[in-house]
Coordinates of C-alpha atoms in Angstrom, one line a residue:
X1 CA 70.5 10.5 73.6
X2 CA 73.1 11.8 71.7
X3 CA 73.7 16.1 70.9
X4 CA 72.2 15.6 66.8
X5 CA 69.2 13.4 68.4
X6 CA 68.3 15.6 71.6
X7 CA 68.5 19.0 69.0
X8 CA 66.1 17.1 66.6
X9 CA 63.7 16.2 69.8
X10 CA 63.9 19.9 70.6
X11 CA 62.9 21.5 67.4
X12 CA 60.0 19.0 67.1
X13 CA 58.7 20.5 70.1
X14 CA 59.3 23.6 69.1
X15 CA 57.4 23.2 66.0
X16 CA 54.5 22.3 68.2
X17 CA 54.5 24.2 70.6
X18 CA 56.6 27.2 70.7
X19 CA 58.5 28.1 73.4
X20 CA 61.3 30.8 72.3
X21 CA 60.3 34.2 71.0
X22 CA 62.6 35.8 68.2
X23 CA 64.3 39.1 68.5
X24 CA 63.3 39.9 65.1
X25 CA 59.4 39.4 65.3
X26 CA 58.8 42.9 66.2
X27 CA 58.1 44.8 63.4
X28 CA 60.0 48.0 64.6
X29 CA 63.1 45.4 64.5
X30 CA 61.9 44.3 61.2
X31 CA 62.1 47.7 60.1
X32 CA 65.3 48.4 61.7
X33 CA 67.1 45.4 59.1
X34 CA 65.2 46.1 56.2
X35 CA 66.8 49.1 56.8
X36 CA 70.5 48.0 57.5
X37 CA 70.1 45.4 54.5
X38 CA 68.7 48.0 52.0
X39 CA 70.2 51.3 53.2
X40 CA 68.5 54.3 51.6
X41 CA 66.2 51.4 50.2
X42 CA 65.3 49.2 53.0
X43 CA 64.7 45.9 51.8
X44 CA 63.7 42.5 53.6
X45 CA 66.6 39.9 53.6
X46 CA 64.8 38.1 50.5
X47 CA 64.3 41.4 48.4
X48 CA 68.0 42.4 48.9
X49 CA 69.5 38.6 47.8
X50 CA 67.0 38.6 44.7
X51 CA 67.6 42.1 43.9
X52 CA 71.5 40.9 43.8
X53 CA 70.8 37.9 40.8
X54 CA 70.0 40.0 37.6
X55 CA 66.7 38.0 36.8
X56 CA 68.9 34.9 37.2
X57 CA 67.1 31.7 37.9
X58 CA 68.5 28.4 39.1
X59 CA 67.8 25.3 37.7
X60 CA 67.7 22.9 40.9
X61 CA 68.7 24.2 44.6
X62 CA 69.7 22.8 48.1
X63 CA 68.2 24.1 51.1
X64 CA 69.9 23.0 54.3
X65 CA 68.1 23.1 57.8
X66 CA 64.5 23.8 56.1
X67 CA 62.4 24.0 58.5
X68 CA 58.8 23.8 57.9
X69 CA 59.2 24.9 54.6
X70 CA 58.9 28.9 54.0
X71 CA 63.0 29.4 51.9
X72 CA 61.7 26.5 49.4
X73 CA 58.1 27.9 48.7
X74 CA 59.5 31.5 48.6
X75 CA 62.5 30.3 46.2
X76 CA 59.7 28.6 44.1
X77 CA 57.2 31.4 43.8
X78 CA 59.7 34.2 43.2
X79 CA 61.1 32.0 40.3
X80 CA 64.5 32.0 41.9
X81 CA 64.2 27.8 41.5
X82 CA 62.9 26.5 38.8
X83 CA 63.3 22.6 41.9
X84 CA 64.6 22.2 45.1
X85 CA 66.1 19.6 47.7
X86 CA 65.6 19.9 51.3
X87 CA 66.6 18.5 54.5
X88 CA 66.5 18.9 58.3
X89 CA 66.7 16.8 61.1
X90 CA 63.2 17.7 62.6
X91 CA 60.7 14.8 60.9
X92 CA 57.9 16.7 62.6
X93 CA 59.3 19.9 60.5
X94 CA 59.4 18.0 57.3
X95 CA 55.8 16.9 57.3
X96 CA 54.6 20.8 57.6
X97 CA 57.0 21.2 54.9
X98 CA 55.4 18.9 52.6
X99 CA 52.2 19.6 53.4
X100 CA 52.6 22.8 52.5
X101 CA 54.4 22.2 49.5
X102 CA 51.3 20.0 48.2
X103 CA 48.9 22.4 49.3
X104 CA 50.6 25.4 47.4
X105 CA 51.1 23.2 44.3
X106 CA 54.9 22.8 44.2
X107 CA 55.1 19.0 45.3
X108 CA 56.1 17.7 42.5
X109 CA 59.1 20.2 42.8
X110 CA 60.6 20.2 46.0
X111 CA 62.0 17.3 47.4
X112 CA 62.3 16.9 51.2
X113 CA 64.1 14.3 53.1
X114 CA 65.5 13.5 56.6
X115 CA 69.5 13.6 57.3
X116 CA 71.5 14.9 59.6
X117 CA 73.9 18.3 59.4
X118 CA 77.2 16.6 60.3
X119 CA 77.1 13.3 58.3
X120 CA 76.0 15.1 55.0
X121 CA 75.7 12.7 52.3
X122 CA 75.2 15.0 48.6
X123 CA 75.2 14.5 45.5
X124 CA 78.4 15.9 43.2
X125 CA 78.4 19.0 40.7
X126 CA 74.5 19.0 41.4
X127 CA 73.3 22.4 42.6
X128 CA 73.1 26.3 41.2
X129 CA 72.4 27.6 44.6
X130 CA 72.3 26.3 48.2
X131 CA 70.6 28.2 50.8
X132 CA 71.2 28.5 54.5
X133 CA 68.8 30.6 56.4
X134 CA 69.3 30.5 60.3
X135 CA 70.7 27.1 60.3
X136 CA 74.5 26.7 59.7
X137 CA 75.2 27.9 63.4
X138 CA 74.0 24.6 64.2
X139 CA 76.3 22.6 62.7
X140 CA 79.2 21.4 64.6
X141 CA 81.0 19.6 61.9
X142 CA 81.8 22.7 59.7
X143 CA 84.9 21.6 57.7
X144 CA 82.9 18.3 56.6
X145 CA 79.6 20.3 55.6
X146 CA 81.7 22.9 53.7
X147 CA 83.5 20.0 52.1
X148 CA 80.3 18.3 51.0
X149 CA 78.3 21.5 49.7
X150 CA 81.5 22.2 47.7
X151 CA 81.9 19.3 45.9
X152 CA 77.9 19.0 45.8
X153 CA 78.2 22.7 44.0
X154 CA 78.4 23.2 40.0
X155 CA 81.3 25.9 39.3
X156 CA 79.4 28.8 39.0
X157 CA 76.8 28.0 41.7
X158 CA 76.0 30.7 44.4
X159 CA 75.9 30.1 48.0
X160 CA 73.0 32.4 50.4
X161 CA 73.5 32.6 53.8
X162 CA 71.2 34.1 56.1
X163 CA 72.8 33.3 59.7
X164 CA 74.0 34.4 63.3
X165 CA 77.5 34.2 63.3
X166 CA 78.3 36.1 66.9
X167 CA 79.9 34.6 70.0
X168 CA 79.9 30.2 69.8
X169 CA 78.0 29.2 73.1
X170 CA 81.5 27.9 74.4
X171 CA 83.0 31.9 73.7
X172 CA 80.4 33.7 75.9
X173 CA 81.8 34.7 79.5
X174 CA 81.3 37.5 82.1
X175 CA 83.5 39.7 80.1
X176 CA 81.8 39.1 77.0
X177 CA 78.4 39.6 78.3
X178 CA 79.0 42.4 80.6
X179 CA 77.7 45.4 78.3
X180 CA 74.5 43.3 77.8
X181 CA 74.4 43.1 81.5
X182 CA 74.9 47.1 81.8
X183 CA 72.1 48.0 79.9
X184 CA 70.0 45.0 81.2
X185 CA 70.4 46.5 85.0
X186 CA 69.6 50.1 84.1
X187 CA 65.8 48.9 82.4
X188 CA 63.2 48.8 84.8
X189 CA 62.3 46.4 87.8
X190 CA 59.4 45.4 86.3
X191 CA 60.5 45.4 83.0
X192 CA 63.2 42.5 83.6
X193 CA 62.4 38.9 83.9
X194 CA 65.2 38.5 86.0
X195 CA 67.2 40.4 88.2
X196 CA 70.6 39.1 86.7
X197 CA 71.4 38.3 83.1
X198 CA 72.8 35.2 82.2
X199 CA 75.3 33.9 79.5
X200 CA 73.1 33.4 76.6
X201 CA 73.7 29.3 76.3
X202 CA 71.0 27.8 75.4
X203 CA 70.7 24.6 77.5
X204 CA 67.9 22.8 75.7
X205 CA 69.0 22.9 72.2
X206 CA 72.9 21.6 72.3
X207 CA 73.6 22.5 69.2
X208 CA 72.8 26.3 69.5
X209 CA 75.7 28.2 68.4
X210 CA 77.7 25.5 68.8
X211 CA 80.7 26.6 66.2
X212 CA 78.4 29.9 65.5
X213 CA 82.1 32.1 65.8
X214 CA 83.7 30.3 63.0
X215 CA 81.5 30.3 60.2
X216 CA 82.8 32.8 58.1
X217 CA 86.4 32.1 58.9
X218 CA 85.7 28.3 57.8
X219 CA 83.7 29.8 55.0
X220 CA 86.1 31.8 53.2
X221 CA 88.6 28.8 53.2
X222 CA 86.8 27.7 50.5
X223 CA 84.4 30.1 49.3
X224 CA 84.7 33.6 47.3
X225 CA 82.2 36.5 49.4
X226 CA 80.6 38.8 46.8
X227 CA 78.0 40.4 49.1
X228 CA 77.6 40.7 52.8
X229 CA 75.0 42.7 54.5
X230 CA 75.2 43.3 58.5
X231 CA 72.0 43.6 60.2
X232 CA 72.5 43.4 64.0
X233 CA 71.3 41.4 66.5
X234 CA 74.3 42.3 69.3
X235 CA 72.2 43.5 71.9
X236 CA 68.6 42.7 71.4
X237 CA 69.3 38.9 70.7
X238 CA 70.3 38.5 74.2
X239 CA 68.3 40.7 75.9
X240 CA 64.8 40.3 74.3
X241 CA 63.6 37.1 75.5
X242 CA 64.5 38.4 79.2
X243 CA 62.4 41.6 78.8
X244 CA 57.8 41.6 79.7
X245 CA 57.3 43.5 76.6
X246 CA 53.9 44.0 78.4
X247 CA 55.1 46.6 81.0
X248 CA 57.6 47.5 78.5
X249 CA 57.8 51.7 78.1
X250 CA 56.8 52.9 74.2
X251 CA 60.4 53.8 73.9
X252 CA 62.1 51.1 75.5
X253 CA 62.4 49.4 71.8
X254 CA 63.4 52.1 69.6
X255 CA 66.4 52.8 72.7
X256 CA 67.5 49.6 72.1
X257 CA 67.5 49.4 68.7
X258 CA 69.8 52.2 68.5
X259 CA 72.0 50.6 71.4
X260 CA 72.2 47.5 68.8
X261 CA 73.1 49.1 65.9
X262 CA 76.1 50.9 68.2
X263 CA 77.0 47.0 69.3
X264 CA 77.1 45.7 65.3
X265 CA 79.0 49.0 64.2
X266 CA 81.9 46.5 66.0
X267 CA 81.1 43.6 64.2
X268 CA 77.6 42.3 64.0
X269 CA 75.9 39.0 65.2
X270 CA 74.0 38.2 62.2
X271 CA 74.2 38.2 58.4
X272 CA 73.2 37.6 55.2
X273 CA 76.0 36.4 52.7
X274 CA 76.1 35.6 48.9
X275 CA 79.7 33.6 48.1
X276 CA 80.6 31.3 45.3
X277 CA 82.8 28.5 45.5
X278 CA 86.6 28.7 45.0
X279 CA 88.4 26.9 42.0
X280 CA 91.8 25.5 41.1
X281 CA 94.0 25.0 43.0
X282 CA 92.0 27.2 45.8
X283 CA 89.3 24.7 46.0
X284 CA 91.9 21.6 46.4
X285 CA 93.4 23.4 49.2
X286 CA 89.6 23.7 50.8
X287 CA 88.8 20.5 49.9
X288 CA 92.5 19.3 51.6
X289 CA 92.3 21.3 54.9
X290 CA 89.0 20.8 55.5
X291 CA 89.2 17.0 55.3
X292 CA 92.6 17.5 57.4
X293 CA 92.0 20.1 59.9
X294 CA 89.2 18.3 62.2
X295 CA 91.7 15.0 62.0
X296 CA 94.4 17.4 63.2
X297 CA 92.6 19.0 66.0
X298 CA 91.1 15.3 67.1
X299 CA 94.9 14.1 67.7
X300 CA 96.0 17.5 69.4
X301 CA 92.8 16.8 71.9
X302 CA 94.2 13.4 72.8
X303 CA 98.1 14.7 73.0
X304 CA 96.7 17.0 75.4
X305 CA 94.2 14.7 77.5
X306 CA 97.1 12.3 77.8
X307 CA 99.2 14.9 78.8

């Protein structure tokens, strides 16, 4: 079974039956981004990005990793979309998707479809807006997916990103992980779910972070940021599936949530982004070094393997 194939296999089962809890289902961490998002406004990630359009609304948008569904169905009732595409790799995913899209009356104006994150296959000069919400960090072939959605892209398209962009799984190591590990060791016995923290690699989903560290270095080859929003994630992203929130102290939360916020002060794990694409001349040279750079790095492997 090959990496795209066994993370496909994974989120169907997820999808069924869930198995990973998310740092930011707890509504005192909701809180805590609406916060960081709105500042002296907090604002949920999808109050902040429409608050940033001016009433604009796109004519026909791209959502990539969909899920079951929610970005498309929000992006429709919000009249941010007047249609959209969208794709994942999960086919158990997509049926939810369309499902729900029938059942909420928007069938006939979202299109989903199967295909696969690294081998994107997209229509030219096509789309207003392209959406990515928690999805891009699994993508190992970043250059070619950049490439596509900018050619796929009309000139004065906008690109949302709502994403983890900390550590790639191949970047964590003891040093990394040893503040996590600090604060891990000083919460109770029978708070902990383990006596030792490990690097957060997630083992059954192989495309987990799997070029998570580069994503906005690759993106602003080729794409213009106009508005970027920090929200965390540093701290309780690690430690939060490791932690019986059933024995868990009523300040044990808040505690960390401050100890986060210290963490992404340094640069934060997760973001939201709104960028347009580059033009000219810029955009050749994205279009040009993207298409080049994975070929170049593919022949440096092999000089050194050889070697």
């Amino acid at each position: 079974m090959t990496d795209v194939r066994a993370a496909g296999a994974f989120w169907d089962r997820e999808i069924i039956e869930r198995t990973h809890a998310s740092w930011m289902d707890e509504p005192l961490v909701r809180a805590s981004i609406d916060e960081m998002i709105g500042g002296a406004v907090p604002m949920p990630q999808g109050d902040w990005f429409v608050s940033r359009l001016n009433g604009r609304t796109f004519d026909r948008g791209l959502s990539i990793g969909c899920g079951v569904g929610n970005l498309e169905r929000e992006a429709i009732r919000r009249n941010v979309c007047k249609s959209m595409d969208a794709f994942d790799g999960s086919v158990h995913s997509l049926h939810l998707a369309r499902t729900a899209a029938v059942r909420d009356s928007y069938g006939d104006r979202i299109r989903y479809f199967a295909s696969d994150f690294n081998r994107p296959a997209l229509p030219r000069d096509t789309y207003d807006i392209v959406f990515f919400n928690q999805s891009l960090h699994h993508v190992g072939k970043l250059e070619k997916l950049y490439r596509a959605i900018l050619l796929a892209m009309k000139s004065d398209a906008v690109l949302y990103l709502d994403e983890y962009i900390g550590p790639s799984r191949t970047e964590w190591s003891d040093a990394l992980i040893a503040p996590h590990r600090a604060v891990f060791a000083s919460l109770p016995a029978e708070v902990r779910k383990t006596d030792f923290l490990p690097l957060p690699i997630q083992a059954d989903d192989p495309s987990e972070a799997i070029r998570s560290g580069e994503i906005m270095k690759q993106l602003t080859i080729g794409f213009e940021i106009e508005a970027m929003r920090n929200y965390g994630g540093n701290l309780l992203a690690v430690l939060h599936p490791l932690i019986d929130w059933s024995h868990a102290p009523s300040d044990l939360l808040p505690r960390l949530i401050e100890q986060d916020r210290v963490m992404a002060s340094r640069g934060s794990y997760y973001a939201l982004v709104i960028a347009r694409p580059s033009r000219g001349l810029r955009k050749l040279y994205a279009r040009v070094r993207w298409w080049l750079e994975p070929k170049m790095k593919r022949v440096l492997r092999a000089i050194t393997k050889r070697a």
